[in-house]
CSV table of C-alpha atoms in Angstrom, one decimal:
chain,number,residue,atom,x,y,z
A,778,UNK,CA,9.7,-17.7,8.0
A,779,UNK,CA,9.2,-14.3,9.6
A,780,UNK,CA,10.0,-11.4,7.4
A,781,UNK,CA,10.3,-7.7,8.4
A,782,UNK,CA,9.9,-5.3,5.4
A,783,UNK,CA,11.5,-1.9,6.2
A,784,UNK,CA,10.3,0.4,3.4
A,785,UNK,CA,9.2,4.0,3.5
A,786,UNK,CA,7.0,3.7,0.4
A,787,UNK,CA,3.8,2.4,2.0
A,788,UNK,CA,2.3,1.1,-1.3
A,789,UNK,CA,5.4,-0.8,-2.2
A,790,UNK,CA,5.8,-2.2,1.3
A,791,UNK,CA,2.2,-3.5,1.3
A,792,UNK,CA,2.6,-4.9,-2.2
A,793,UNK,CA,5.8,-6.7,-1.2
A,794,UNK,CA,4.1,-8.0,2.0
A,795,UNK,CA,1.1,-9.4,0.0
A,796,UNK,CA,3.3,-11.1,-2.6
A,797,UNK,CA,5.8,-12.5,-0.2
A,798,UNK,CA,3.1,-13.9,2.0
A,799,UNK,CA,2.0,-15.9,-1.0
A,800,UNK,CA,5.6,-17.4,-1.0
A,801,UNK,CA,5.4,-18.6,2.5
A,802,UNK,CA,6.6,-15.6,4.6
A,803,UNK,CA,4.8,-14.1,7.5
A,804,UNK,CA,5.3,-10.4,7.0
A,805,UNK,CA,5.4,-7.3,9.2
A,806,UNK,CA,6.1,-3.8,7.8
A,807,UNK,CA,7.9,-0.8,9.2
A,808,UNK,CA,8.1,2.6,7.5
A,809,UNK,CA,11.0,4.3,9.4
A,810,UNK,CA,14.0,3.4,11.5
A,811,UNK,CA,12.5,3.8,14.9
A,812,UNK,CA,9.5,1.6,14.0
A,813,UNK,CA,11.9,-0.9,12.4
A,814,UNK,CA,14.1,-1.4,15.5
A,815,UNK,CA,11.0,-1.7,17.7
A,816,UNK,CA,9.6,-4.4,15.4
A,817,UNK,CA,13.0,-6.2,15.3
A,818,UNK,CA,12.9,-6.4,19.1
A,819,UNK,CA,9.2,-7.5,19.3
A,820,UNK,CA,8.7,-9.6,16.2
A,821,UNK,CA,12.2,-11.2,16.0
A,822,UNK,CA,12.2,-11.8,12.3
A,823,UNK,CA,14.4,-14.5,10.6
A,824,UNK,CA,14.6,-12.3,7.5
A,825,UNK,CA,14.7,-8.5,6.9
A,826,UNK,CA,14.1,-6.8,3.6
A,827,UNK,CA,15.6,-3.3,4.1
A,828,UNK,CA,15.3,-0.3,1.8
A,829,UNK,CA,18.5,1.8,1.7
A,830,UNK,CA,16.7,5.1,1.6
A,831,UNK,CA,14.1,5.5,4.3
A,832,UNK,CA,12.8,9.1,4.0
A,833,UNK,CA,15.7,11.2,5.4
A,834,UNK,CA,17.3,8.1,7.0
A,835,UNK,CA,19.9,5.7,5.5
A,836,UNK,CA,19.0,2.1,5.7
A,837,UNK,CA,22.6,1.1,5.9
A,838,UNK,CA,22.7,2.5,9.5
A,839,UNK,CA,20.1,-0.1,10.5
A,840,UNK,CA,22.1,-3.2,9.5
A,841,UNK,CA,24.5,-3.2,12.5
A,842,UNK,CA,21.8,-2.7,15.2
A,843,UNK,CA,19.7,-5.4,13.6
A,844,UNK,CA,22.6,-7.8,13.5
A,845,UNK,CA,23.4,-7.0,17.1
A,846,UNK,CA,19.9,-7.8,18.2
A,847,UNK,CA,19.5,-10.8,15.8
A,848,UNK,CA,22.9,-12.2,14.7
A,849,UNK,CA,21.4,-14.9,12.5
A,850,UNK,CA,18.9,-12.6,10.8
A,851,UNK,CA,19.2,-12.7,7.0
A,852,UNK,CA,19.2,-9.1,5.7
A,853,UNK,CA,18.6,-8.2,2.0
A,854,UNK,CA,19.2,-4.5,1.2
A,855,UNK,CA,17.0,-3.2,-1.6
A,856,UNK,CA,17.8,0.1,-3.3
A,857,UNK,CA,16.9,2.3,-6.2
A,858,UNK,CA,20.2,4.0,-6.0
A,859,UNK,CA,22.7,1.2,-6.6
A,860,UNK,CA,26.4,1.7,-6.5
A,861,UNK,CA,29.4,-0.6,-6.0
A,862,UNK,CA,30.5,1.4,-3.0
A,863,UNK,CA,27.2,1.0,-1.2
A,864,UNK,CA,27.0,-2.7,-2.1
A,865,UNK,CA,30.5,-3.3,-0.7
A,866,UNK,CA,29.7,-1.3,2.5
A,867,UNK,CA,26.3,-3.1,3.0
A,868,UNK,CA,28.0,-6.5,2.7
A,869,UNK,CA,30.9,-5.4,5.0
A,870,UNK,CA,28.6,-4.4,7.8
A,871,UNK,CA,26.4,-7.5,7.7
A,872,UNK,CA,23.9,-7.5,4.8
A,873,UNK,CA,23.6,-10.9,3.2
A,874,UNK,CA,22.4,-9.7,-0.2
A,875,UNK,CA,22.0,-6.4,-2.2
A,876,UNK,CA,19.3,-6.0,-4.9
A,877,UNK,CA,18.4,-3.0,-7.0
A,878,UNK,CA,14.8,-1.8,-7.7
A,879,UNK,CA,12.8,-2.7,-9.6
A,880,UNK,CA,13.3,-6.3,-8.7
A,881,UNK,CA,11.2,-9.2,-9.9
A,882,UNK,CA,9.6,-11.6,-7.4
A,883,UNK,CA,11.7,-14.7,-8.3
A,884,UNK,CA,14.9,-12.8,-7.7
A,885,UNK,CA,13.7,-11.4,-4.5
A,886,UNK,CA,12.4,-14.7,-3.1
A,887,UNK,CA,15.7,-16.4,-4.1
A,888,UNK,CA,17.7,-13.7,-2.2
A,889,UNK,CA,15.5,-14.2,0.9
A,890,UNK,CA,15.4,-18.0,0.6
A,891,UNK,CA,18.7,-19.0,2.3
A,892,UNK,CA,17.7,-22.7,2.7
A,893,UNK,CA,16.3,-23.0,-0.8
A,894,UNK,CA,12.9,-24.1,0.6
A,895,UNK,CA,10.9,-21.8,-1.7
A,896,UNK,CA,13.1,-21.6,-4.8
A,897,UNK,CA,11.8,-25.0,-6.1
A,898,UNK,CA,8.3,-23.6,-5.9
A,899,UNK,CA,9.2,-20.5,-7.8
A,900,UNK,CA,11.0,-22.2,-10.6
A,901,UNK,CA,8.1,-24.6,-11.0
A,902,UNK,CA,5.6,-21.7,-11.2
A,903,UNK,CA,5.5,-20.1,-14.6
A,904,UNK,CA,6.4,-16.4,-14.5
A,905,UNK,CA,4.2,-13.9,-16.2
A,906,UNK,CA,5.8,-11.2,-18.1
A,907,UNK,CA,4.4,-7.7,-17.6
A,908,UNK,CA,2.9,-6.1,-20.7
A,909,UNK,CA,4.7,-3.1,-22.3
A,910,UNK,CA,1.9,-0.9,-21.1
A,911,UNK,CA,2.4,-2.1,-17.5
A,912,UNK,CA,6.1,-1.6,-17.7
A,913,UNK,CA,5.6,1.9,-19.0
A,914,UNK,CA,3.1,2.6,-16.2
A,915,UNK,CA,5.5,1.4,-13.5
A,916,UNK,CA,8.3,3.5,-14.9
A,917,UNK,CA,6.1,6.6,-15.1
A,918,UNK,CA,5.0,6.0,-11.5
A,919,UNK,CA,8.6,5.7,-10.3
A,920,UNK,CA,9.7,8.9,-12.0
A,921,UNK,CA,6.6,10.7,-10.7
A,922,UNK,CA,7.3,9.5,-7.2
A,923,UNK,CA,10.9,10.7,-7.5
A,924,UNK,CA,9.6,14.1,-8.6
A,925,UNK,CA,7.2,14.2,-5.6
A,926,UNK,CA,4.1,14.2,-7.9
A,927,UNK,CA,5.3,17.1,-10.1
A,928,UNK,CA,3.7,16.2,-13.5
A,929,UNK,CA,5.5,19.0,-15.4
A,930,UNK,CA,9.0,17.9,-14.2
A,931,UNK,CA,8.1,14.2,-14.7
A,932,UNK,CA,7.0,15.0,-18.3
A,933,UNK,CA,10.3,16.8,-18.9
A,934,UNK,CA,12.4,14.0,-17.6
A,935,UNK,CA,10.4,11.4,-19.7
A,936,UNK,CA,10.7,13.7,-22.8
A,937,UNK,CA,6.9,13.7,-23.0
A,938,UNK,CA,4.3,16.4,-23.4
A,939,UNK,CA,2.6,17.1,-20.1
A,940,UNK,CA,-0.9,16.5,-21.5
A,941,UNK,CA,0.3,13.1,-22.9
A,942,UNK,CA,1.6,12.2,-19.5
A,943,UNK,CA,-1.7,13.1,-17.9
A,944,UNK,CA,-3.6,11.0,-20.4
A,945,UNK,CA,-1.3,8.0,-19.7
A,946,UNK,CA,-1.8,8.5,-15.9
A,947,UNK,CA,-5.6,8.3,-16.3
A,948,UNK,CA,-5.3,4.9,-18.1
A,949,UNK,CA,-4.0,2.5,-15.5
A,950,UNK,CA,-3.2,-0.8,-17.2
A,951,UNK,CA,-4.4,-4.2,-15.8
A,952,UNK,CA,-2.0,-5.7,-13.3
A,953,UNK,CA,-0.2,-8.9,-14.4
């Protein structure tokens, strides 16, 4: 199954591509609207994982052009800014599913797996739970990214002393 991941966060896009490749997808990555539409024409994916916020662009605006080029393409909209209004709008204009970040891999694969070809493999595979340290690290990274790397503002939002935050950032936990 050919999957196009449209995500402006380069690290997240590459991580998703690596993980979804292990689940049977052949992945391509686009980081903006123009690149995404070009890859849709060239790559002709069967599935698209689309971030709703692409820098200054809105991922919702890509759903119609993708559906016009590939009517049978399965589109999953992924967003960190979920609302009922955007979910309804996304489904109305052609998205097949709507997921909020952070999303776990079994949920993501299940949303992409329209023919239930991969779901049996995922349910048979034991899922590992992230450690508390890893969950905290991921949350800190998300807030830090939202604040464009501003440690002082991130510390304020996390109700944490700035020096404590800096120490936590130096101790990256082991991935699980």
